Every structure is written in structure tokens, then in C-alpha cells.
Coordinates of N, CA and C in Angstrom, one line a residue:
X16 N -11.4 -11.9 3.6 CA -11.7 -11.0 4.7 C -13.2 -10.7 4.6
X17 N -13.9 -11.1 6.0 CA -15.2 -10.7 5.2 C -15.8 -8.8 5.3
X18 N -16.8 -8.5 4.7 CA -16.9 -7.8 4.6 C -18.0 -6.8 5.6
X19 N -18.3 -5.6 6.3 CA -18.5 -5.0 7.4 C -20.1 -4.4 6.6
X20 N -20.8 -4.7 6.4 CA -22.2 -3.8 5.5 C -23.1 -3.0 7.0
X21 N -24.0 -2.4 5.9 CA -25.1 -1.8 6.8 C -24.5 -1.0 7.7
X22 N -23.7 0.1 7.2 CA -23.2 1.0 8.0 C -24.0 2.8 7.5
X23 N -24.5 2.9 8.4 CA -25.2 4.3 8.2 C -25.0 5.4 7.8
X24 N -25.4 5.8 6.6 CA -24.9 7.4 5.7 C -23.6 7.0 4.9
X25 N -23.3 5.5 4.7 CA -22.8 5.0 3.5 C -23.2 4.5 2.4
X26 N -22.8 5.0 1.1 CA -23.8 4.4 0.1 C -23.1 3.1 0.0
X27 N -21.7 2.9 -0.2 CA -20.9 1.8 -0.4 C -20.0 1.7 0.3
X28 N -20.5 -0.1 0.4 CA -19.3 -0.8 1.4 C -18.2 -1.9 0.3
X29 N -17.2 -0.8 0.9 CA -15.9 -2.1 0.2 C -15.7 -2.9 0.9
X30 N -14.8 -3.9 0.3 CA -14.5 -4.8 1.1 C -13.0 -5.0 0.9
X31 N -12.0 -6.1 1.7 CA -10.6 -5.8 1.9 C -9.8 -5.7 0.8
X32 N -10.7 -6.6 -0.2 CA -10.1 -7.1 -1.6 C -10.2 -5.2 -2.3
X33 N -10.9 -5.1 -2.2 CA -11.3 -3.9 -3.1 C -10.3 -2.6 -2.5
X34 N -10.3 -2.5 -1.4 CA -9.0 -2.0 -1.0 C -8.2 -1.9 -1.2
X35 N -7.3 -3.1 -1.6 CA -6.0 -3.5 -2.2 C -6.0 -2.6 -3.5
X36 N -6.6 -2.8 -4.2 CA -7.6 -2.4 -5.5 C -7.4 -1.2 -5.1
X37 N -7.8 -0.5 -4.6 CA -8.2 0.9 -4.9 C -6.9 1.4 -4.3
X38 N -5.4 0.7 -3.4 CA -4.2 1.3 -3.2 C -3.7 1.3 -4.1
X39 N -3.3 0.0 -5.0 CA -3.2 -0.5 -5.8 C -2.9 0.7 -6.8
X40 N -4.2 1.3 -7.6 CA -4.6 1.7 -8.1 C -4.0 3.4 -8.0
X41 N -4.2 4.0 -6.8 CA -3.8 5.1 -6.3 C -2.2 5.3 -6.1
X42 N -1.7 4.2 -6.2 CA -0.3 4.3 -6.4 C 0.1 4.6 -8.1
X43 N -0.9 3.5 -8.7 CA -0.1 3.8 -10.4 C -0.5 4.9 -10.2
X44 N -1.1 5.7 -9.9 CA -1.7 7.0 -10.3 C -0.6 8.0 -10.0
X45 N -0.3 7.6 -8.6 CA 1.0 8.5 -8.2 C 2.3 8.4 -8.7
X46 N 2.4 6.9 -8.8 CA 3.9 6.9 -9.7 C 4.0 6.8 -11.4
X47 N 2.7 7.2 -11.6 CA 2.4 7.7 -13.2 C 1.6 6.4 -14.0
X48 N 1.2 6.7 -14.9 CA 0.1 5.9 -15.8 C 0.9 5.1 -16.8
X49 N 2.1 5.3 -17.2 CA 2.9 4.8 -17.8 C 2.5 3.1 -18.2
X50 N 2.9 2.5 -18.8 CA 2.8 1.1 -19.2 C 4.2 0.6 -20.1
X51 N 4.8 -0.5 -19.3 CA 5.7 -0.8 -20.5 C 5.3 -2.2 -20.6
X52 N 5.8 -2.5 -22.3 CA 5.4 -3.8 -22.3 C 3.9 -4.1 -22.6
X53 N 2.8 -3.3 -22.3 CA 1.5 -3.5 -21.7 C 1.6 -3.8 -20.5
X54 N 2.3 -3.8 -19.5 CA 2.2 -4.0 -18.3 C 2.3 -2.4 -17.6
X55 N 1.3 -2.2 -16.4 CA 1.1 -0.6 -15.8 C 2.5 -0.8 -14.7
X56 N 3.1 0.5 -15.0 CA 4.2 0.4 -14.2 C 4.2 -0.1 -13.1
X57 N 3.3 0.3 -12.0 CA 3.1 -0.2 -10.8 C 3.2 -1.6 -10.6
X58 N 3.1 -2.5 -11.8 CA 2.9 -3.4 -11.8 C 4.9 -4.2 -12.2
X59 N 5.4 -3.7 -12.4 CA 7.1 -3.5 -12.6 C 7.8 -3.2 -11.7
X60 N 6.8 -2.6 -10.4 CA 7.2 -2.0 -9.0 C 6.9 -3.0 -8.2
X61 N 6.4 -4.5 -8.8 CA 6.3 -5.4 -7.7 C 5.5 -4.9 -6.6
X62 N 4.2 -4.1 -6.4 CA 3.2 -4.0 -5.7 C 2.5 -5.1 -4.9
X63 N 2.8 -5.1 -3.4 CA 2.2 -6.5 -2.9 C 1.4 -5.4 -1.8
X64 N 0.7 -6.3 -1.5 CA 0.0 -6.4 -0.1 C 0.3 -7.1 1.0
X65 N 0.8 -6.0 2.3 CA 1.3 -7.2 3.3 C 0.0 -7.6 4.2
X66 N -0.9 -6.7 4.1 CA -1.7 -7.1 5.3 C -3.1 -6.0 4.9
X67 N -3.9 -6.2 5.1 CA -5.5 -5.7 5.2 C -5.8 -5.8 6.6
X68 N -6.0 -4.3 7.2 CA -6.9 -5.3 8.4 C -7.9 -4.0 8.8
X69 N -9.0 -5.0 9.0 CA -10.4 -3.6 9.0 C -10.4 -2.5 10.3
X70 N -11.2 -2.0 10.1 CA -11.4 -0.7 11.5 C -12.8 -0.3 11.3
X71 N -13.2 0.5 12.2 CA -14.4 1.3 12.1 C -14.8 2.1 11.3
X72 N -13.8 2.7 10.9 CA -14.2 3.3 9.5 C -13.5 2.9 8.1
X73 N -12.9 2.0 8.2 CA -12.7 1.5 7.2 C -11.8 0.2 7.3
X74 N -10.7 0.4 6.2 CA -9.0 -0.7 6.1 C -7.8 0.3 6.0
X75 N -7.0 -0.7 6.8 CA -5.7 -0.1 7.1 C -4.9 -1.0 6.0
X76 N -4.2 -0.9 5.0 CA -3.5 -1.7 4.3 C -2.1 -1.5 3.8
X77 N -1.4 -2.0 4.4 CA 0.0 -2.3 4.3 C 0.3 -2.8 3.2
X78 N 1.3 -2.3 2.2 CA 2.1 -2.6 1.2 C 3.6 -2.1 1.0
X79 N 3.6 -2.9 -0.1 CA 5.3 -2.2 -0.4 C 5.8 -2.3 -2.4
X80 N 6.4 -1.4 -2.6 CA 6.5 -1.7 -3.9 C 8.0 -1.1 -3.8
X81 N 8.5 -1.4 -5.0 CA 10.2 -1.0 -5.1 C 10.1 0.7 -5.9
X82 N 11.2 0.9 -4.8 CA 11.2 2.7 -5.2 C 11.9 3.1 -6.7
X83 N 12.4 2.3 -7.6 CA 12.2 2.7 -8.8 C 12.0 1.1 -9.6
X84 N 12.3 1.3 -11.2 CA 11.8 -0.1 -11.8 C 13.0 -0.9 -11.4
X85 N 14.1 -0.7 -11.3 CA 15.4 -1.6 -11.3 C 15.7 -2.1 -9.8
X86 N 15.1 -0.8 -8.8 CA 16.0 -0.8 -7.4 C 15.5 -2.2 -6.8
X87 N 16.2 -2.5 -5.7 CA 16.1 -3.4 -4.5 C 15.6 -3.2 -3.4
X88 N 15.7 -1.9 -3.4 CA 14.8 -1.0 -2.5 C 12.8 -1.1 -2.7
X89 N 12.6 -1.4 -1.2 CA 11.3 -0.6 -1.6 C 11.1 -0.3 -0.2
X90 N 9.7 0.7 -0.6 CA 9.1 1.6 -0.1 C 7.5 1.2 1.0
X91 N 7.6 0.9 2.0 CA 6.6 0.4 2.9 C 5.7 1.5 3.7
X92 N 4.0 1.4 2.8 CA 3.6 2.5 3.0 C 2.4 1.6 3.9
X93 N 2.0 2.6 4.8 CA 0.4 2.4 5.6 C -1.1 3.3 5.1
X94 N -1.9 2.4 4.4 CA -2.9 3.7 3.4 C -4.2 2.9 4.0
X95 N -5.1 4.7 4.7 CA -6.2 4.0 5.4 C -7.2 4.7 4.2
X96 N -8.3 3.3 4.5 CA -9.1 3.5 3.2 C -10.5 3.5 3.5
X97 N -11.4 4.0 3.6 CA -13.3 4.1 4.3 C -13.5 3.1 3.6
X98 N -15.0 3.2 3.9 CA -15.6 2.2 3.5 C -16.5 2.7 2.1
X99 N -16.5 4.1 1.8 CA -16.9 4.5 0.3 C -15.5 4.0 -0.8
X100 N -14.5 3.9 -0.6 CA -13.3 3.7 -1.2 C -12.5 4.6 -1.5
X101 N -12.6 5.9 -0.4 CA -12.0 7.1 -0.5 C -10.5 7.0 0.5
X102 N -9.2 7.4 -0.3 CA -8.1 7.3 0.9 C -8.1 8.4 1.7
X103 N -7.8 8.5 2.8 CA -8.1 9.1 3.9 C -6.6 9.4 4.7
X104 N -5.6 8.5 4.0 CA -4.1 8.9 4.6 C -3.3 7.6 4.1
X105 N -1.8 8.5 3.6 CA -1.1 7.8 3.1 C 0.7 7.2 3.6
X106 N 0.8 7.2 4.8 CA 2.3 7.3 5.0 C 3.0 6.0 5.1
X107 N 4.4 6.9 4.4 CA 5.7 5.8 4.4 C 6.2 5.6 5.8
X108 N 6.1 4.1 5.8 CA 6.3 3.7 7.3 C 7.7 3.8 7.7
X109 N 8.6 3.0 6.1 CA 10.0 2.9 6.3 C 10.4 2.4 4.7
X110 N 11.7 1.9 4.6 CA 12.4 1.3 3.2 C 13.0 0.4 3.8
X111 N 13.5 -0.4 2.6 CA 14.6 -1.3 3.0 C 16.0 -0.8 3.4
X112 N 16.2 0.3 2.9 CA 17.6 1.2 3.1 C 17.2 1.3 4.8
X113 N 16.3 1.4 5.5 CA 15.9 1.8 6.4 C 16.2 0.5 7.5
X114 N 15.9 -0.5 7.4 CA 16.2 -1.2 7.7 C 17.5 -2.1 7.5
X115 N 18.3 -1.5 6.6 CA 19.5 -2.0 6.5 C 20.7 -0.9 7.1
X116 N 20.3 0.0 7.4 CA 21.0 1.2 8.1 C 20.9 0.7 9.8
X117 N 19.8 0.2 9.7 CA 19.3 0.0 11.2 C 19.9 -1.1 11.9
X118 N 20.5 -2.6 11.0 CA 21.2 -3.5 11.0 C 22.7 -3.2 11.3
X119 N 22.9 -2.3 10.5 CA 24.4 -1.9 10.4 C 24.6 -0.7 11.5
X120 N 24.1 -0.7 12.1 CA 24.3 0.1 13.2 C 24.5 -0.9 14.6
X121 N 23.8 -1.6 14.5 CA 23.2 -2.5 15.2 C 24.7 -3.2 15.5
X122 N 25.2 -3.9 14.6 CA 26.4 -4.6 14.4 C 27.4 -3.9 14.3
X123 N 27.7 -2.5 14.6 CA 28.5 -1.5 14.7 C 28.9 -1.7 16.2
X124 N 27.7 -1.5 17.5 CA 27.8 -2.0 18.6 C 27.9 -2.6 19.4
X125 N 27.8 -3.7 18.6 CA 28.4 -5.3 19.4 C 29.8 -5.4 18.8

């Protein structure tokens, strides 16, 4: 993704990668610092990236990670991020329970 520079009364411009990075990041933080194994929990949460996509004042980046270490479940959040690498808003879009409630309703009606 390329990267958006020379944007005025910014000292730093991230770019998409660094985004990921910095949700990434803000998540272990939220779901704790913990490490097992050497590996940072977040990272036992299967943490992916579905999509980066830029804006004017920054990246919108979609992810999902599983809502605990064992579940099947996870958690699909939308986290917008400037272009200093400050998060700016964090919300759960939906779960997989969410969409499996949504199926079975679905097929309740037909």
C-alpha cells in the first residue's frame, strides 16, 4: 500500500504496514502482555488483517482475532488509525456467533 507523505502539521507519516503494527500491537495491550511459550498472546489469538484501506486522515483497518485462546469464535473489530500512529476509534463490527445466529435464523424462515 503505498504510502500518503507531506501532509501538513504532521511530524509522521505511517504507512498501511505500520498500521497493522500499531493495531496489532494495541490489541496485545488490551488483551494483556502475557506470553506463553514465548509467543505474545495476541499472537495465540490468531490476529490477522483483513483489509487496510487509507483515508484523509489516516487507515481504516479491519481485523479479527479469536475471543479467547481455545474459542472458534472471533471478534471483528474496525480501528481507525492517523497518520502520527495514534488510534482514534476502536469498534466491534460483529463475531462469528453473530453471524452464525444470523444464518440460523435465516433458515428458520424458509
Amino acid at each position: 500500500m503505498e504510502n500518503i507523505k507531506n501532509i501538513p502539521g504532521k511530524e509522521k507519516n505511517i504507512n498501511g504496514a505500520e498500521a497493522v503494527k500499531i493495531v496489532k500491537d494495541y490489541f496485545g495491550m488490551v488483551k494483556g502482555p502475557m506470553k506463553i511459550q514465548g509467543v505474545d498472546l495476541i499472537g495465540w489469538l490468531d490476529f490477522t488483517s483483513i483489509s487496510v484501506q487509507p483515508q484523509i486522515n489516516g487507515y481504516i483497518v479491519i481485523c479479527k482475532f479469536k475471543k479467547m485462546i481455545f474459542s472458534t469464535e472471533y471478534e471483528i473489530h474496525k480501528v481507525e488509525v492517523d497518520f502520527e500512529g495514534d488510534i482514534i476509534s476502536d469498534e466491534m463490527t460483529e463475531t462469528t456467533e453473530d453471524k452464525i445466529e444470523t444464518t440460523e435464523k435465516k433458515n428458520e424462515s424458509t
